[in-house]
Amino acid sequence: NIYPIMMRTALEVVCTCGFNLYSDFIMKEDSKINIAVNELFEVILCMPLIGHHLDAWKFKEEKATLKRTTQFLRKYMNDHLKDRFEASSQEKDGTNDILSYIVKGNLFSDEMTIDDLLDDFFVFLLAGMETTAITMTCFIWEALKNPTIAQNLKNEIETVLNGKEGLEFMILVNLCTWSSA
């Protein structure tokens, strides 16, 4: 079942690029963040099947899960946002992610509240994970349809990793050299 790995990978991409959250979500499947996001998506994906609204006397478990996971994720991101705002106000935030541009832009505009940014976090999380997962699925599908491309990818990964077990960010710069040829 590739679904859990795809979910963790999408979460890692969105959190790294969007919010500079490096937590190795891919390998730590039992992390609180992974569990909360998985539960959140399970409830959200079930909503169209059970109706557009959750009746007060029905679906108590789903409502409790939705409330618990969103509260946990809001607290987690709230702490992260406060740290980032503090670093930015002291000019110690050297990150280059989507959130850094939002924080810097916030200094020169009508200031967004933490609650506004938390709402944006959920939009980025949900939309980003969906588009990332779709992109990864299309990529895998195309690679599987084209054995030559799949073999080139495999060879390149083996060459670049050179027996290393982990993938470091700087190694990514050396990948996909064959596609530009």
Coordinates of N, CA, C and O in Angstrom, one line a residue, residues 5-82:
I5 N 2.8 6.2 2.4 CA 4.1 6.8 2.0 C 3.9 8.1 1.2 O 4.5 9.1 1.4
M6 N 2.9 8.0 0.3 CA 2.6 9.2 -0.5 C 2.1 10.4 0.4 O 2.5 11.5 0.2
M7 N 1.3 10.0 1.4 CA 0.8 11.0 2.3 C 1.9 11.7 3.1 O 2.0 12.9 3.2
R8 N 2.8 10.8 3.6 CA 3.9 11.4 4.4 C 4.9 12.2 3.5 O 5.4 13.2 3.9
T9 N 5.1 11.7 2.3 CA 5.9 12.5 1.4 C 5.3 13.8 1.0 O 6.0 14.9 1.0
A10 N 4.0 13.8 0.7 CA 3.4 15.1 0.4 C 3.4 16.0 1.6 O 3.7 17.2 1.5
L11 N 3.2 15.5 2.8 CA 3.3 16.3 4.0 C 4.7 16.9 4.2 O 4.9 18.1 4.5
E12 N 5.7 16.1 3.9 CA 7.1 16.6 4.0 C 7.4 17.7 3.0 O 8.0 18.7 3.4
V13 N 6.9 17.5 1.8 CA 7.1 18.6 0.8 C 6.5 19.9 1.1 O 7.1 20.9 1.1
V14 N 5.2 19.8 1.5 CA 4.4 21.0 1.9 C 5.0 21.7 3.1 O 5.2 22.9 3.1
C15 N 5.3 20.9 4.1 CA 5.8 21.5 5.3 C 7.2 22.1 5.1 O 7.6 23.1 5.7
T16 N 8.1 21.4 4.3 CA 9.4 21.9 4.1 C 9.4 23.2 3.2 O 10.0 24.2 3.6
C17 N 8.7 23.1 2.1 CA 8.7 24.2 1.2 C 7.9 25.4 1.7 O 8.2 26.6 1.5
G18 N 6.8 25.1 2.3 CA 5.8 26.1 2.8 C 6.2 26.7 4.1 O 6.0 27.9 4.3
F19 N 6.7 25.9 5.0 CA 6.8 26.4 6.4 C 8.1 26.1 7.1 O 8.3 26.4 8.2
N20 N 9.1 25.6 6.3 CA 10.4 25.3 6.9 C 10.3 24.4 8.1 O 11.0 24.6 9.1
L21 N 9.5 23.5 8.0 CA 9.3 22.5 9.1 C 10.0 21.2 8.6 O 9.4 20.4 7.8
Y22 N 11.1 20.9 9.1 CA 11.9 19.7 8.8 C 11.7 18.7 9.9 O 12.3 18.8 11.0
S23 N 10.8 17.7 9.7 CA 10.5 16.8 10.8 C 10.6 15.3 10.3 O 10.2 14.4 11.0
D24 N 11.1 15.1 9.1 CA 11.3 13.8 8.6 C 10.0 13.0 8.6 O 9.9 11.9 9.2
F25 N 8.9 13.6 8.1 CA 7.6 13.0 8.2 C 7.6 11.7 7.4 O 6.8 10.8 7.7
I26 N 8.5 11.6 6.4 CA 8.5 10.4 5.5 C 8.8 9.1 6.3 O 8.2 8.1 6.2
M27 N 9.8 9.2 7.2 CA 10.3 8.1 7.9 C 9.6 7.9 9.3 O 9.5 6.8 9.8
K28 N 9.1 9.0 9.8 CA 8.5 8.9 11.1 C 7.0 8.8 11.0 O 6.2 9.7 11.3
E29 N 6.5 7.6 10.6 CA 5.1 7.5 10.3 C 4.2 7.5 11.6 O 3.0 7.8 11.5
D30 N 4.8 7.3 12.8 CA 4.1 7.4 14.0 C 4.2 8.8 14.7 O 3.8 8.9 15.9
S31 N 4.7 9.8 14.0 CA 4.8 11.1 14.6 C 3.4 11.7 14.8 O 2.4 11.3 14.1
K32 N 3.2 12.5 15.8 CA 1.9 13.1 16.1 C 1.4 13.9 14.9 O 0.2 13.9 14.7
I33 N 2.3 14.6 14.2 CA 1.8 15.4 13.1 C 1.3 14.5 12.0 O 0.2 14.7 11.4
N34 N 2.0 13.4 11.7 CA 1.5 12.4 10.6 C 0.1 11.9 11.0 O -0.8 11.8 10.2
I35 N 0.0 11.5 12.3 CA -1.2 10.9 12.7 C -2.4 11.9 12.7 O -3.5 11.6 12.1
A36 N -2.1 13.1 13.1 CA -3.1 14.2 13.0 C -3.6 14.5 11.6 O -4.7 14.6 11.3
V37 N -2.6 14.6 10.7 CA -2.9 14.9 9.3 C -3.7 13.8 8.7 O -4.6 14.0 8.0
N38 N -3.2 12.5 8.9 CA -4.0 11.4 8.4 C -5.4 11.3 8.9 O -6.3 11.1 8.1
E39 N -5.6 11.6 10.2 CA -7.0 11.6 10.7 C -7.8 12.7 10.1 O -9.0 12.5 9.8
L40 N -7.2 13.9 10.0 CA -7.9 15.0 9.4 C -8.3 14.7 8.0 O -9.5 14.9 7.6
F41 N -7.4 14.1 7.2 CA -7.8 13.8 5.8 C -8.8 12.7 5.7 O -9.7 12.7 4.9
E42 N -8.8 11.7 6.6 CA -9.8 10.7 6.6 C -11.1 11.3 6.8 O -12.1 10.9 6.2
V43 N -11.3 12.2 7.8 CA -12.6 12.8 8.1 C -13.0 13.7 6.9 O -14.1 13.6 6.5
I44 N -12.1 14.5 6.4 CA -12.4 15.4 5.3 C -12.8 14.6 4.1 O -13.8 14.9 3.4
L45 N -12.1 13.5 3.8 CA -12.5 12.7 2.6 C -13.8 12.0 2.8 O -14.5 11.7 1.8
C46 N -14.2 11.7 4.0 CA -15.5 11.0 4.2 C -16.6 12.0 4.2 O -17.8 11.5 3.9
M47 N -16.4 13.3 4.4 CA -17.5 14.2 4.4 C -18.4 14.2 3.2 O -19.6 14.2 3.3
P48 N -17.9 14.2 2.0 CA -18.8 14.1 0.8 C -19.6 12.9 0.8 O -20.7 12.9 0.3
L49 N -19.2 11.8 1.4 CA -20.0 10.6 1.5 C -21.1 10.6 2.5 O -22.1 9.9 2.3
I50 N -20.9 11.5 3.5 CA -21.9 11.5 4.6 C -22.8 12.8 4.5 O -23.6 13.0 5.4
G51 N -22.6 13.6 3.6 CA -23.4 14.8 3.4 C -22.5 16.1 3.6 O -21.4 16.0 4.1
H52 N -23.1 17.2 3.3 CA -22.3 18.5 3.4 C -22.3 19.0 4.8 O -21.4 19.9 5.1
H53 N -23.1 18.6 5.7 CA -23.0 19.0 7.0 C -23.1 17.8 8.0 O -23.7 16.8 7.6
L54 N -22.5 17.9 9.1 CA -22.6 16.8 10.1 C -23.7 17.1 11.1 O -23.6 18.1 11.8
D55 N -24.8 16.3 11.0 CA -25.9 16.5 11.9 C -25.4 16.4 13.3 O -24.6 15.6 13.7
A56 N -26.1 17.2 14.2 CA -25.7 17.3 15.6 C -25.7 15.9 16.3 O -25.0 15.6 17.2
W57 N -26.7 15.1 15.9 CA -26.9 13.8 16.6 C -26.2 12.7 15.9 O -26.3 11.5 16.3
K58 N -25.5 12.9 14.8 CA -24.8 11.9 14.0 C -23.4 12.2 13.9 O -22.9 13.3 14.1
F59 N -22.6 11.2 13.6 CA -21.2 11.4 13.3 C -20.4 12.1 14.4 O -19.5 12.9 14.1
K60 N -20.7 11.7 15.6 CA -20.0 12.3 16.8 C -18.5 12.0 16.8 O -17.7 12.8 17.1
E61 N -18.1 10.8 16.4 CA -16.7 10.4 16.3 C -16.0 11.2 15.3 O -14.8 11.7 15.6
E62 N -16.5 11.4 14.1 CA -15.9 12.2 13.1 C -15.7 13.7 13.5 O -14.6 14.3 13.3
K63 N -16.7 14.2 14.2 CA -16.6 15.6 14.6 C -15.6 15.7 15.7 O -14.8 16.7 15.7
A64 N -15.5 14.8 16.6 CA -14.5 14.8 17.7 C -13.1 14.7 17.1 O -12.2 15.4 17.5
T65 N -12.9 13.8 16.1 CA -11.6 13.7 15.4 C -11.3 15.0 14.7 O -10.1 15.4 14.8
L66 N -12.2 15.6 14.0 CA -11.9 16.8 13.3 C -11.5 17.9 14.3 O -10.5 18.6 14.1
K67 N -12.2 18.0 15.4 CA -11.9 19.0 16.4 C -10.6 18.8 17.0 O -9.8 19.7 17.2
R68 N -10.3 17.6 17.4 CA -9.0 17.2 18.1 C -7.8 17.5 17.2 O -6.9 18.1 17.6
T69 N -7.9 17.0 15.9 CA -6.8 17.2 15.0 C -6.6 18.6 14.6 O -5.4 19.0 14.6
T70 N -7.6 19.4 14.4 CA -7.4 20.8 14.0 C -6.9 21.6 15.2 O -6.0 22.4 15.0
Q71 N -7.3 21.3 16.4 CA -6.8 22.0 17.6 C -5.3 21.6 17.8 O -4.5 22.5 18.0
F72 N -4.9 20.4 17.6 CA -3.5 20.0 17.7 C -2.7 20.7 16.7 O -1.6 21.3 17.0
L73 N -3.1 20.6 15.4 CA -2.3 21.3 14.3 C -2.3 22.8 14.5 O -1.2 23.4 14.2
R74 N -3.3 23.4 14.9 CA -3.3 24.8 15.1 C -2.3 25.2 16.2 O -1.6 26.2 16.1
K75 N -2.3 24.5 17.3 CA -1.3 24.7 18.4 C 0.1 24.5 17.9 O 1.0 25.4 18.2
Y76 N 0.3 23.5 17.2 CA 1.7 23.2 16.7 C 2.1 24.3 15.7 O 3.2 24.8 15.9
M77 N 1.3 24.7 14.8 CA 1.6 25.8 13.9 C 1.7 27.1 14.6 O 2.5 28.0 14.2
N78 N 0.9 27.3 15.5 CA 0.9 28.6 16.3 C 2.2 28.8 17.0 O 2.8 29.9 16.9
D79 N 2.8 27.7 17.6 CA 4.1 27.8 18.2 C 5.2 28.1 17.2 O 6.1 28.9 17.4
H80 N 5.0 27.4 16.0 CA 6.0 27.7 14.9 C 5.9 29.1 14.4 O 7.0 29.7 14.2
L81 N 4.7 29.6 14.2 CA 4.6 31.0 13.7 C 5.1 32.0 14.7 O 5.8 33.0 14.3
K82 N 4.9 31.8 16.0 CA 5.4 32.7 17.0 C 7.0 32.7 16.9 O 7.6 33.8 17.0

